[in-house]
mmCIF file of C-alpha atoms in Angstrom:
data_model
loop_
_atom_site.group_PDB
_atom_site.id
_atom_site.type_symbol
_atom_site.label_atom_id
_atom_site.label_comp_id
_atom_site.label_asym_id
_atom_site.label_seq_id
_atom_site.Cartn_x
_atom_site.Cartn_y
_atom_site.Cartn_z
ATOM 1 C CA MET A 1 77.449 84.386 124.170
ATOM 2 C CA VAL A 2 75.097 82.665 126.567
ATOM 3 C CA LYS A 3 71.501 82.941 125.448
ATOM 4 C CA SER A 4 69.298 84.422 128.154
ATOM 5 C CA TYR A 5 66.450 82.014 127.405
ATOM 6 C CA HIS A 6 68.491 78.807 127.681
ATOM 7 C CA THR A 7 67.091 76.694 130.525
ATOM 8 C CA LEU A 8 70.543 75.853 131.883
ATOM 9 C CA PHE A 9 71.260 79.572 132.163
ATOM 10 C CA LEU A 10 67.882 80.209 133.787
ATOM 11 C CA LYS A 11 68.540 77.452 136.333
ATOM 12 C CA VAL A 12 71.907 79.006 137.184
ATOM 13 C CA LEU A 13 70.159 82.366 137.697
ATOM 14 C CA ASP A 14 67.629 80.763 140.061
ATOM 15 C CA ASP A 15 70.382 78.942 141.964
ATOM 16 C CA ILE A 16 72.424 82.120 142.415
ATOM 17 C CA LEU A 17 69.415 84.022 143.740
ATOM 18 C CA ASP A 18 68.721 81.179 146.165
ATOM 19 C CA ILE A 19 72.300 81.337 147.441
ATOM 20 C CA VAL A 20 72.297 85.115 147.842
ATOM 21 C CA ASN A 21 68.954 84.881 149.656
ATOM 22 C CA SER A 22 70.627 83.765 152.869
ATOM 23 C CA PRO A 23 69.593 85.534 156.068
ATOM 24 C CA TYR A 24 72.509 83.852 157.863
ATOM 25 C CA LEU A 25 74.927 85.811 155.678
ATOM 26 C CA ASN A 26 72.924 89.085 155.845
ATOM 27 C CA TYR A 27 71.857 88.535 152.212
ATOM 28 C CA THR A 28 75.433 89.127 151.020
ATOM 29 C CA VAL A 29 77.592 86.388 149.513
ATOM 30 C CA SER A 30 81.077 86.492 148.045
ATOM 31 C CA LYS A 31 81.717 85.505 144.454
ATOM 32 C CA GLU A 32 83.991 82.650 145.576
ATOM 33 C CA THR A 33 81.171 81.164 147.660
ATOM 34 C CA ILE A 34 78.756 81.401 144.752
ATOM 35 C CA VAL A 35 81.198 79.698 142.390
ATOM 36 C CA LYS A 36 81.981 76.963 144.926
ATOM 37 C CA VAL A 37 78.280 76.142 145.436
ATOM 38 C CA ILE A 38 77.005 76.570 141.867
ATOM 39 C CA GLU A 39 79.816 74.884 139.932
ATOM 40 C CA PRO A 40 79.008 71.272 140.987
ATOM 41 C CA LYS A 41 75.317 71.858 140.177
ATOM 42 C CA ILE A 42 75.988 72.763 136.540
ATOM 43 C CA ALA A 43 75.482 69.705 134.362
ATOM 44 C CA PHE A 44 75.835 69.962 130.637
ATOM 45 C CA ASP A 45 73.477 68.186 128.256
ATOM 46 C CA LYS A 46 75.797 65.428 127.044
ATOM 47 C CA ILE A 47 76.981 62.710 129.410
ATOM 48 C CA TYR A 48 79.902 60.499 128.462
ATOM 49 C CA GLU A 49 81.217 57.193 129.736
ATOM 50 C CA ASP A 50 84.539 58.615 130.830
ATOM 51 C CA LYS A 51 86.856 61.590 130.367
ATOM 52 C CA LYS A 52 88.698 59.964 127.470
ATOM 53 C CA SER A 53 85.597 59.510 125.328
ATOM 54 C CA LYS A 54 84.540 63.052 126.140
ATOM 55 C CA PHE A 55 87.911 64.358 125.002
ATOM 56 C CA LEU A 56 87.863 62.282 121.819
ATOM 57 C CA VAL A 57 84.294 63.180 120.861
ATOM 58 C CA GLU A 58 84.177 66.832 121.855
ATOM 59 C CA GLY A 59 87.839 67.726 121.606
ATOM 60 C CA PHE A 60 88.214 69.348 125.002
ATOM 61 C CA ASP A 61 89.389 68.405 128.435
ATOM 62 C CA LYS A 62 88.373 69.162 132.017
ATOM 63 C CA TYR A 63 90.005 72.605 131.919
ATOM 64 C CA THR A 64 87.747 73.716 129.064
ATOM 65 C CA GLU A 65 84.686 72.496 130.950
ATOM 66 C CA PHE A 66 85.839 74.388 134.059
ATOM 67 C CA GLU A 67 86.296 77.556 131.990
ATOM 68 C CA THR A 68 82.836 77.115 130.486
ATOM 69 C CA LYS A 69 81.253 76.797 133.917
ATOM 70 C CA THR A 70 83.134 79.883 135.118
ATOM 71 C CA TYR A 71 81.958 81.815 132.046
ATOM 72 C CA LEU A 72 78.376 80.683 132.643
ATOM 73 C CA ILE A 73 78.456 81.795 136.287
ATOM 74 C CA ASP A 74 80.058 85.139 135.380
ATOM 75 C CA SER A 75 77.423 85.703 132.679
ATOM 76 C CA ALA A 76 74.663 84.904 135.168
ATOM 77 C CA LEU A 77 76.086 87.281 137.780
ATOM 78 C CA ASP A 78 76.467 89.979 135.135
ATOM 79 C CA HIS A 79 72.869 89.456 133.989
ATOM 80 C CA LEU A 80 71.569 89.640 137.576
ATOM 81 C CA SER A 81 73.507 92.806 138.326
ATOM 82 C CA LYS A 82 72.541 94.555 135.064
ATOM 83 C CA ASN A 83 68.867 93.835 135.687
ATOM 84 C CA GLU A 84 69.214 94.933 139.329
ATOM 85 C CA TYR A 85 68.394 91.623 140.992
ATOM 86 C CA VAL A 86 71.667 91.855 142.943
ATOM 87 C CA ASN A 87 74.031 94.678 143.836
ATOM 88 C CA ILE A 88 77.803 94.342 143.571
ATOM 89 C CA HIS A 89 79.947 95.651 146.427
ATOM 90 C CA LYS A 90 83.671 95.600 146.959
ATOM 91 C CA THR A 91 85.004 95.134 150.487
ATOM 92 C CA ASN A 92 88.056 96.889 151.884
ATOM 93 C CA SER A 93 90.083 93.739 151.296
ATOM 94 C CA GLY A 94 89.138 93.777 147.588
ATOM 95 C CA GLU A 95 86.682 90.877 147.784
ATOM 96 C CA ILE A 96 83.623 91.168 145.545
ATOM 97 C CA ILE A 97 80.328 90.457 147.283
ATOM 98 C CA PHE A 98 76.805 90.314 145.937
ATOM 99 C CA GLN A 99 73.768 91.556 147.824
ATOM 100 C CA ILE A 100 70.199 90.745 146.861
ATOM 101 C CA THR A 101 67.836 93.633 146.066
ATOM 102 C CA HIS A 102 64.091 93.962 146.575
ATOM 103 C CA LYS A 103 63.583 93.062 142.925
ATOM 104 C CA GLY A 104 65.684 89.937 143.535
ATOM 105 C CA PHE A 105 63.506 88.954 146.517
ATOM 106 C CA LEU A 106 60.414 89.205 144.351
ATOM 107 C CA LYS A 107 62.017 87.192 141.537
ATOM 108 C CA ILE A 108 62.937 84.331 143.907
ATOM 109 C CA HIS A 109 59.273 83.490 144.450
ATOM 110 C CA ILE A 110 58.482 83.278 140.739
ATOM 111 C CA GLY A 111 61.849 82.103 139.439
ATOM 112 C CA PHE A 112 63.367 82.499 136.003
ATOM 113 C CA ILE A 113 62.506 78.986 134.840
ATOM 114 C CA GLN A 114 58.877 79.276 135.965
ATOM 115 C CA THR A 115 58.582 82.663 134.244
ATOM 116 C CA PHE A 116 59.960 81.092 131.055
ATOM 117 C CA LYS A 117 57.429 78.251 131.255
ATOM 118 C CA ASN A 118 54.575 80.693 131.938
ATOM 119 C CA ASP A 119 55.574 82.853 128.954
ATOM 120 C CA LYS A 120 55.718 79.753 126.764
ATOM 121 C CA ILE A 121 52.198 78.729 127.857
ATOM 122 C CA LYS A 122 50.883 82.260 127.247
ATOM 123 C CA LEU A 123 52.379 82.238 123.747
ATOM 124 C CA GLU A 124 50.766 78.874 122.943
ATOM 125 C CA ASN A 125 47.416 80.084 124.307
ATOM 126 C CA GLN A 126 47.681 83.265 122.274
ATOM 127 C CA LYS A 127 48.409 81.250 119.134
ATOM 128 C CA THR A 128 45.369 79.030 119.814
ATOM 129 C CA GLN A 129 43.191 82.097 120.433
ATOM 130 C CA THR A 130 44.362 83.702 117.185
ATOM 131 C CA ASN A 131 43.568 80.529 115.221
ATOM 132 C CA PHE A 132 40.107 80.390 116.815
ATOM 133 C CA GLU A 133 39.420 84.053 115.995
ATOM 134 C CA ASN A 134 40.542 83.564 112.384
ATOM 135 C CA THR A 135 38.279 80.515 112.044
ATOM 136 C CA MET A 136 35.323 82.483 113.431
ATOM 137 C CA LYS A 137 35.971 85.327 110.950
ATOM 138 C CA ILE A 138 35.975 82.848 108.063
ATOM 139 C CA LEU A 139 32.784 81.196 109.317
ATOM 140 C CA ALA A 140 31.124 84.599 109.701
ATOM 141 C CA ILE A 141 31.680 85.132 105.981
ATOM 142 C CA LEU A 142 30.999 81.584 104.751
ATOM 143 C CA ILE A 143 27.770 80.812 106.635
ATOM 144 C CA PRO A 144 25.730 83.767 105.272
ATOM 145 C CA ALA A 145 27.106 83.137 101.780
ATOM 146 C CA LEU A 146 26.237 79.439 102.003
ATOM 147 C CA LEU A 147 22.729 80.165 103.368
ATOM 148 C CA SER A 148 22.011 82.702 100.643
ATOM 149 C CA PHE A 149 23.200 80.225 97.993
ATOM 150 C CA ILE A 150 20.977 77.438 99.363
ATOM 151 C CA LEU A 151 17.953 79.768 99.694
ATOM 152 C CA GLY A 152 18.567 81.055 96.154
ATOM 153 C CA MET A 153 18.556 77.465 94.847
ATOM 154 C CA LEU A 154 15.301 76.663 96.686
ATOM 155 C CA LEU A 155 13.423 79.722 95.455
#
């Protein structure tokens, strides 16, 4: 299962929306075109010297990597269609085409990766704010207690 918050997955989502957002193609693109454009852009985290070392270390060959990329693209297209960023249509010839929706147009300007970064910043800011509020609550209790103790010692 591809995790929806993985940055590689989010980049694939952004790339697919950019491809489908093509006025030259009337905002409709076939699945084959999407796969042909997106597949070379997908780069996995580990880079090896050559195919042999990759096979020896990871235990898979080029076919497995191709299948993984295909699975990643299919998962991204499924995610976009389920969340109504693109619509799926079938032509008379049986070809599957994807058409961008209004929600997809709006998402292009923000992007999935930028939304992820913004949410991460908001979470960090919220954590900082919570720590500050907790510190202020403790100080609100300690300062009067400390002042009353010092005044009690002086009198």
